[in-house]
mmCIF file of C-alpha atoms in Angstrom:
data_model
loop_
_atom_site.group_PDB
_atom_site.id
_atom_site.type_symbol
_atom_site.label_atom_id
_atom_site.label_comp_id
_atom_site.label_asym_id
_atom_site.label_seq_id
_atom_site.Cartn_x
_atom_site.Cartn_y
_atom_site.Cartn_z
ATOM 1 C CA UNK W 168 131.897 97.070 56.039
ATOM 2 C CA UNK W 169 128.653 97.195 57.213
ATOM 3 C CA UNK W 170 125.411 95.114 58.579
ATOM 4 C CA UNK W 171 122.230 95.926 57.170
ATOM 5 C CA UNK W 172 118.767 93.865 58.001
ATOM 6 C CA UNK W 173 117.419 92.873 54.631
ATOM 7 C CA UNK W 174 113.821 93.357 56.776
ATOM 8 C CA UNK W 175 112.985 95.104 59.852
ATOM 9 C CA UNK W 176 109.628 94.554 60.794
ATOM 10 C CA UNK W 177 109.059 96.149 64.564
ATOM 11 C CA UNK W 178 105.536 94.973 64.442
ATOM 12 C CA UNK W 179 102.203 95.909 62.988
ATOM 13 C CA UNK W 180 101.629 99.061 65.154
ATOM 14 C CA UNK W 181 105.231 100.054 64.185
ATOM 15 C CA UNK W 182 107.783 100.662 60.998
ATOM 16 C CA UNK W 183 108.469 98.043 58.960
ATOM 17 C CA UNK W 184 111.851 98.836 56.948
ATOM 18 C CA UNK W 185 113.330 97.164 53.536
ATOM 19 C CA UNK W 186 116.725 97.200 52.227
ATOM 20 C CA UNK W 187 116.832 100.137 49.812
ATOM 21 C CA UNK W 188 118.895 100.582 46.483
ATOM 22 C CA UNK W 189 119.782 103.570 47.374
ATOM 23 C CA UNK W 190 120.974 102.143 50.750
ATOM 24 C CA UNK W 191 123.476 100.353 48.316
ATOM 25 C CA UNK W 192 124.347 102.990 46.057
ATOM 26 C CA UNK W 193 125.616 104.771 49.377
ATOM 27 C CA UNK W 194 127.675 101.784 49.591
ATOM 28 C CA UNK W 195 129.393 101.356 46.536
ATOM 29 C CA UNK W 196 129.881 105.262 46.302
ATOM 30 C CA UNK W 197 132.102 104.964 49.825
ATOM 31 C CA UNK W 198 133.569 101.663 48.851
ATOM 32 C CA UNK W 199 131.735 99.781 51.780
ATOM 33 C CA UNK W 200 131.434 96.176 52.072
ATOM 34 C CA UNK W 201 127.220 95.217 52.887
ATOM 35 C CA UNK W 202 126.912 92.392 54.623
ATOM 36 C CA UNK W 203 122.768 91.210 54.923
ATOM 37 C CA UNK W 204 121.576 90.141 57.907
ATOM 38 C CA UNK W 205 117.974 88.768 59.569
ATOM 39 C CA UNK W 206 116.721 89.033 62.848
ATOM 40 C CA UNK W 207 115.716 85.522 64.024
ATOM 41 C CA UNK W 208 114.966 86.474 67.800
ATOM 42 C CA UNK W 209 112.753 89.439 69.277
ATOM 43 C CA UNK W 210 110.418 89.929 72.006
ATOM 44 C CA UNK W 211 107.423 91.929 72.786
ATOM 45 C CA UNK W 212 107.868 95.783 73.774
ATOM 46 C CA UNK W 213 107.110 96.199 77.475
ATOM 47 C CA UNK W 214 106.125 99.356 77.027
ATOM 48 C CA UNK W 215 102.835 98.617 74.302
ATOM 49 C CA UNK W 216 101.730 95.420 76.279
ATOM 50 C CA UNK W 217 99.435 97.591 78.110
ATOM 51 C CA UNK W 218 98.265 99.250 75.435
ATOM 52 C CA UNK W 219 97.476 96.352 73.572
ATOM 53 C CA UNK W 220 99.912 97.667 70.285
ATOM 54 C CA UNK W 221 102.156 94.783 68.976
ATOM 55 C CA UNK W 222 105.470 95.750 68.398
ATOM 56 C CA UNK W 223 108.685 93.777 68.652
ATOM 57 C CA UNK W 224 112.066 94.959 71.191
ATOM 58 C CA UNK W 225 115.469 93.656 71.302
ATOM 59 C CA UNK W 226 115.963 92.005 67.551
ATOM 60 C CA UNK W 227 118.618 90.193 67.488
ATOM 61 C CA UNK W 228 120.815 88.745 64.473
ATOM 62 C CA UNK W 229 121.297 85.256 63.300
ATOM 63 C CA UNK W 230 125.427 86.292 64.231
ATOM 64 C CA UNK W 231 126.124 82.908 62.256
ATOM 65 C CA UNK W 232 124.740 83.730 58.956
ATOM 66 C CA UNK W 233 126.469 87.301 59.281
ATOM 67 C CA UNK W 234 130.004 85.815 60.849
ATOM 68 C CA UNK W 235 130.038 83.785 57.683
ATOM 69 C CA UNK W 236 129.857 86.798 54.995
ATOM 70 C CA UNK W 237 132.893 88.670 57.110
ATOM 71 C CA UNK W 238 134.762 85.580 56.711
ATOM 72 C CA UNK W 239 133.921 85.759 53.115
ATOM 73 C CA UNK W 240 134.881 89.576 52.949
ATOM 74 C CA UNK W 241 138.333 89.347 54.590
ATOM 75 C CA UNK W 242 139.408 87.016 51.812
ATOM 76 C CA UNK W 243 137.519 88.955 49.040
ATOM 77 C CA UNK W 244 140.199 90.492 46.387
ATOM 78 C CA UNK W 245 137.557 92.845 44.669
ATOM 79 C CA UNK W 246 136.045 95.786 45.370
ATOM 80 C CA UNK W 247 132.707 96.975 47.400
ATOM 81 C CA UNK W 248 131.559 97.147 44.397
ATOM 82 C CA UNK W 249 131.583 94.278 43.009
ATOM 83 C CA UNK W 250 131.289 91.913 46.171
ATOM 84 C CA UNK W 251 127.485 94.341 46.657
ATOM 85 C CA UNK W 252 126.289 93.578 43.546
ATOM 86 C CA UNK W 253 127.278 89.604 43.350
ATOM 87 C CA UNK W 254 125.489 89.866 46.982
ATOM 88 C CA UNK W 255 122.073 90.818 46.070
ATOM 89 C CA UNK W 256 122.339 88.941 42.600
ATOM 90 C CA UNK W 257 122.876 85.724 44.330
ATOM 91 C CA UNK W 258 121.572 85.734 48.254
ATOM 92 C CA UNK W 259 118.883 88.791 48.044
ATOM 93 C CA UNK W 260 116.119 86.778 47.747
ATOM 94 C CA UNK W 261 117.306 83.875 49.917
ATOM 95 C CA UNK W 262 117.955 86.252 52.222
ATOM 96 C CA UNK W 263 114.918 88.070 52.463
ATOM 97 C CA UNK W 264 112.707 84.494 52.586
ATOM 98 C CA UNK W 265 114.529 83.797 55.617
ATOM 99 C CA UNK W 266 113.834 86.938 57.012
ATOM 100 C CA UNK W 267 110.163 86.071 56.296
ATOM 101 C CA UNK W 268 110.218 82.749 58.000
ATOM 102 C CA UNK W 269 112.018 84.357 61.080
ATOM 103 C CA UNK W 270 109.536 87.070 61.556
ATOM 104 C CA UNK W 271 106.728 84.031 61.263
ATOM 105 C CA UNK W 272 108.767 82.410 64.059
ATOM 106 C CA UNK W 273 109.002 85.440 66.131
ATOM 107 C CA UNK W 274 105.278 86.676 65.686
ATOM 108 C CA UNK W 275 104.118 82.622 66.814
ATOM 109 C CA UNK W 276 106.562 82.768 69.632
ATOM 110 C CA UNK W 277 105.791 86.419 71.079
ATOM 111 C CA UNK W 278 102.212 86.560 70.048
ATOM 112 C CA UNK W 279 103.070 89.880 68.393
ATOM 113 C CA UNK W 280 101.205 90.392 64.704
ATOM 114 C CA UNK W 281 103.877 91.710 62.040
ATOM 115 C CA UNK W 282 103.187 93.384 59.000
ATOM 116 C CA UNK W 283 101.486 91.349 55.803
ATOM 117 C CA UNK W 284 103.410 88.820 55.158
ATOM 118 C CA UNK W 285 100.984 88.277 51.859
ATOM 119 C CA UNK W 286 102.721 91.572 50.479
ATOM 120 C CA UNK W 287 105.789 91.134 51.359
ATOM 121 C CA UNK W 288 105.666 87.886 49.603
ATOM 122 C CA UNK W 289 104.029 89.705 46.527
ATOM 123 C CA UNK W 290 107.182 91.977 46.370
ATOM 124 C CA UNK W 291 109.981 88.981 46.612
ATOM 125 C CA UNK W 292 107.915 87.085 43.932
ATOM 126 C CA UNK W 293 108.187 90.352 41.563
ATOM 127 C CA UNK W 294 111.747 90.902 42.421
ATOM 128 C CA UNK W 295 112.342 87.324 41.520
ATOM 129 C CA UNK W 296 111.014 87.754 38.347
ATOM 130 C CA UNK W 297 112.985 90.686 37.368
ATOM 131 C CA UNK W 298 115.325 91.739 39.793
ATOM 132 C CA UNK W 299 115.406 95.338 38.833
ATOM 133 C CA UNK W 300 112.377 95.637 40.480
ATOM 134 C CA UNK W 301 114.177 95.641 43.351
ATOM 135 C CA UNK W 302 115.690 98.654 42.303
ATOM 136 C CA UNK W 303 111.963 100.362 40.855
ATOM 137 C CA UNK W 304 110.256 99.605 43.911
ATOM 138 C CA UNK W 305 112.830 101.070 46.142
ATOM 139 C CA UNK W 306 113.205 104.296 43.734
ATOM 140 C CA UNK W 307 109.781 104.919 43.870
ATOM 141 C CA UNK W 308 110.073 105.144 47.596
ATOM 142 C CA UNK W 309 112.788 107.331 47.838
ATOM 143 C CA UNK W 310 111.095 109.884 45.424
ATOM 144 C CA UNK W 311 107.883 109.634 47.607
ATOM 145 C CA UNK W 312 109.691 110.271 50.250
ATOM 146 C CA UNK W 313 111.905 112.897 49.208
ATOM 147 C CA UNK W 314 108.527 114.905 48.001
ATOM 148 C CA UNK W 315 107.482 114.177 51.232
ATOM 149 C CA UNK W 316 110.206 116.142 53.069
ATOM 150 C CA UNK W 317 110.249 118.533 51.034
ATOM 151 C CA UNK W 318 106.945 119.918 51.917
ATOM 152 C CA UNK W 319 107.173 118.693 55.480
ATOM 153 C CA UNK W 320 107.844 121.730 58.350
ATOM 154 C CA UNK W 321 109.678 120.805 61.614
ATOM 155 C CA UNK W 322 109.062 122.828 64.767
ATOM 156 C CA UNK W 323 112.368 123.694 65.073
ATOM 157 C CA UNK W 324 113.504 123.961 61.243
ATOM 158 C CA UNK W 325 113.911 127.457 59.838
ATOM 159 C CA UNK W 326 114.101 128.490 56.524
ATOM 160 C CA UNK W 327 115.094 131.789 54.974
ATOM 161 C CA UNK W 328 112.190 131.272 52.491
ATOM 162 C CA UNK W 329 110.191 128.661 53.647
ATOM 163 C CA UNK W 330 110.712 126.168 50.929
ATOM 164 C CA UNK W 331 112.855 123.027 50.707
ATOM 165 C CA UNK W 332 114.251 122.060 47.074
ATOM 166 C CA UNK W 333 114.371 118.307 45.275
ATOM 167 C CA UNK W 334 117.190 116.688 43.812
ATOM 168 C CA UNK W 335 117.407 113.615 41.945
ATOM 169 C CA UNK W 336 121.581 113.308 41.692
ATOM 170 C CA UNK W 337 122.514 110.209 38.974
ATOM 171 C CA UNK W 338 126.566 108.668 39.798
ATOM 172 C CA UNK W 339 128.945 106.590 36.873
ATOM 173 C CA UNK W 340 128.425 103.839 39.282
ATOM 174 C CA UNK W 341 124.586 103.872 38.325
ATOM 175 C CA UNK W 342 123.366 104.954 41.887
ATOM 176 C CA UNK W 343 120.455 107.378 41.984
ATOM 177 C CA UNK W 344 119.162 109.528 44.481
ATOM 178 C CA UNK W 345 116.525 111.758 45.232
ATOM 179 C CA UNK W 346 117.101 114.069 48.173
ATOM 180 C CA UNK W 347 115.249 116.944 49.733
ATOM 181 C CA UNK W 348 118.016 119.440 50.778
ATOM 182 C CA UNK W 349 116.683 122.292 53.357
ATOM 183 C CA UNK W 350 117.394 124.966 50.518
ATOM 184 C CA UNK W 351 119.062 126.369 47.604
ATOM 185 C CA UNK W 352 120.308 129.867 49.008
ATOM 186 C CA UNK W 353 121.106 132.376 45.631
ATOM 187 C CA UNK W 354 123.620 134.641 46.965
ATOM 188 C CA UNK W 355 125.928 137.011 44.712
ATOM 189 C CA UNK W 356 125.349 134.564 41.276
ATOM 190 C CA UNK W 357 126.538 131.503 43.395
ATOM 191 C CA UNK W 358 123.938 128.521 44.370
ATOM 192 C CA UNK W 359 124.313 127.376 47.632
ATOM 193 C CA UNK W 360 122.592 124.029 48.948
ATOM 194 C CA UNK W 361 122.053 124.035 52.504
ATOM 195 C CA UNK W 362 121.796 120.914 54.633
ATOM 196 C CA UNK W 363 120.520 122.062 58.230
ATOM 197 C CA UNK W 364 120.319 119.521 61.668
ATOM 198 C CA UNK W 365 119.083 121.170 64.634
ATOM 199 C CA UNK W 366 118.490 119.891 68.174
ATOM 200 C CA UNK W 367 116.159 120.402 70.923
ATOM 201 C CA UNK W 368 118.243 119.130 74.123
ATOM 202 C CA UNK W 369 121.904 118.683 73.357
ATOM 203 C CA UNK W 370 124.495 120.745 72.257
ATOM 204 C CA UNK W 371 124.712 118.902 68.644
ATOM 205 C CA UNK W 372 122.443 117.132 66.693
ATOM 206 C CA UNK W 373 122.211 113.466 67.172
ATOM 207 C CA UNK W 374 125.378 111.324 65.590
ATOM 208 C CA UNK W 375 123.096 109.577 62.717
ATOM 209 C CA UNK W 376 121.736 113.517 61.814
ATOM 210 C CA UNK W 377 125.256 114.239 61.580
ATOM 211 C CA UNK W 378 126.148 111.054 59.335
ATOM 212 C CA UNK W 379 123.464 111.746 56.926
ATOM 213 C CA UNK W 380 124.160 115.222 56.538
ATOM 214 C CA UNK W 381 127.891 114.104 55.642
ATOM 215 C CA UNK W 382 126.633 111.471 53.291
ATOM 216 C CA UNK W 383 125.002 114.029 51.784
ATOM 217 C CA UNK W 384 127.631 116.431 51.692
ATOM 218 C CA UNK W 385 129.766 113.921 49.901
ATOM 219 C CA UNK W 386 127.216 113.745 46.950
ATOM 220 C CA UNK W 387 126.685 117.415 47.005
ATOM 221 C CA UNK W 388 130.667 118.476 47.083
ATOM 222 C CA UNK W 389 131.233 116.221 44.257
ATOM 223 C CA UNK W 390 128.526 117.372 41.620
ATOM 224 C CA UNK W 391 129.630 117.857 38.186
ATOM 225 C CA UNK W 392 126.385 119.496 36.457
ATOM 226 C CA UNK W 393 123.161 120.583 37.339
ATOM 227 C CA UNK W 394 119.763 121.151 35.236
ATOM 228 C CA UNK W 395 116.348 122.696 36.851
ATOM 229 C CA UNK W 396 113.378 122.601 34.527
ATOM 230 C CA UNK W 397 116.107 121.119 31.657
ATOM 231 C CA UNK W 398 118.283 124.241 32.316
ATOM 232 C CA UNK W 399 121.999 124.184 33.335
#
């Protein structure tokens, strides 16, 4: 199983994170149990206090509201599966109100502004409505994104050609992703996608570089066709 903040808002001069669907399509592909959490304790980073920045340090869970779901889990006779999608269907938007109240409490209590909560309410209402919204809004930002990387350069990245490819990969279990692999090498009539991690100061990459590129390797490994511009 696994813990994932429905919201992680780490202030208004920092990233504010939502749970993803394709967060949960990872999940049901690999059989993994979510369990949602909230942060209902924070305090202000140290380190932006002279600076005058708001952003929060230290979140901490509401371990009671989690504790519960595991208890829930280890008695659970279905699979990841199903238990994910009976999750958000019935606590998603409980959930993520909560989360809203919390960060209120936390932003009155540390004097630290977090992000909109106007918006953020605009987005549960319209997931309430229909909740595969939930699933539109979060696909939407994981194709920005992935046309993002794709014609983002690291410093330390190289490329045999200097361009990065897009993928949008559909699963049986009606996941959908859209990925930005480093490249699609063409070597003696064989394709070959290329995931790359590099680092700067250690001798390996860090361990969630390596974890995504696995994740990724899973999807890739397991393809079963492939179309670009409609053509196998």
């Amino acid at each position: 199983m696994t813990i994932i903040p429905i919201i992680k808002d780490e202030g208004r001069d920092g990233d504010l994170d939502k749970l993803q669907y394709s967060t949960v399509s990872w999940m049901n592909l690999l059989n993994i149990y979510i369990v949602l959490g909230y942060y209902e304790n924070a305090e202000k980073s140290q380190k932006t206090k002279q600076e005058n920045k708001h952003k929060l340090t230290k979140q901490k869970f509401n371990n009671e509201f989690i504790k519960n779901q595991i208890k829930e889990i280890l008695n659970y006779k279905q699979s990841a599966l199903h238990w994910n999608k009976s999750l958000l269907e019935e606590k998603f938007t409980s959930t993520f109100q909560q989360a809203l109240n919390s960060y209120k409490n936390i932003s009155d209590n540390t004097g630290v502004f977090t992000h909109s909560q106007a918006s953020m309410g605009q987005y549960l209402k319209a997931v309430m409505l229909d909740f595969e919204e939930f699933k539109n809004i979060s696909l939407k930002g994981s194709k920005m994104a992935s046309e993002r990387e794709s014609v983002t350069v690291h410093k330390h990245e190289y490329l045999v050609d200097g361009r990065k490819a897009n993928f949008c990969i559909e699963n049986y279990l009606g996941g959908t992703y859209y990925l930005a692999p480093d490249e699609i090498l063409y070597i003696k009539d064989q394709y070959y996608i290329q995931e790359s991690k590099n680092s700067t100061r250690k001798g390996l990459p860090d361990l969630t570089d390596i974890q995504d590129g696995l994740f990724k390797l899973i999807l890739y490994s397991n393809i079963d066709s492939i179309n670009l511009n409609n053509q196998p």
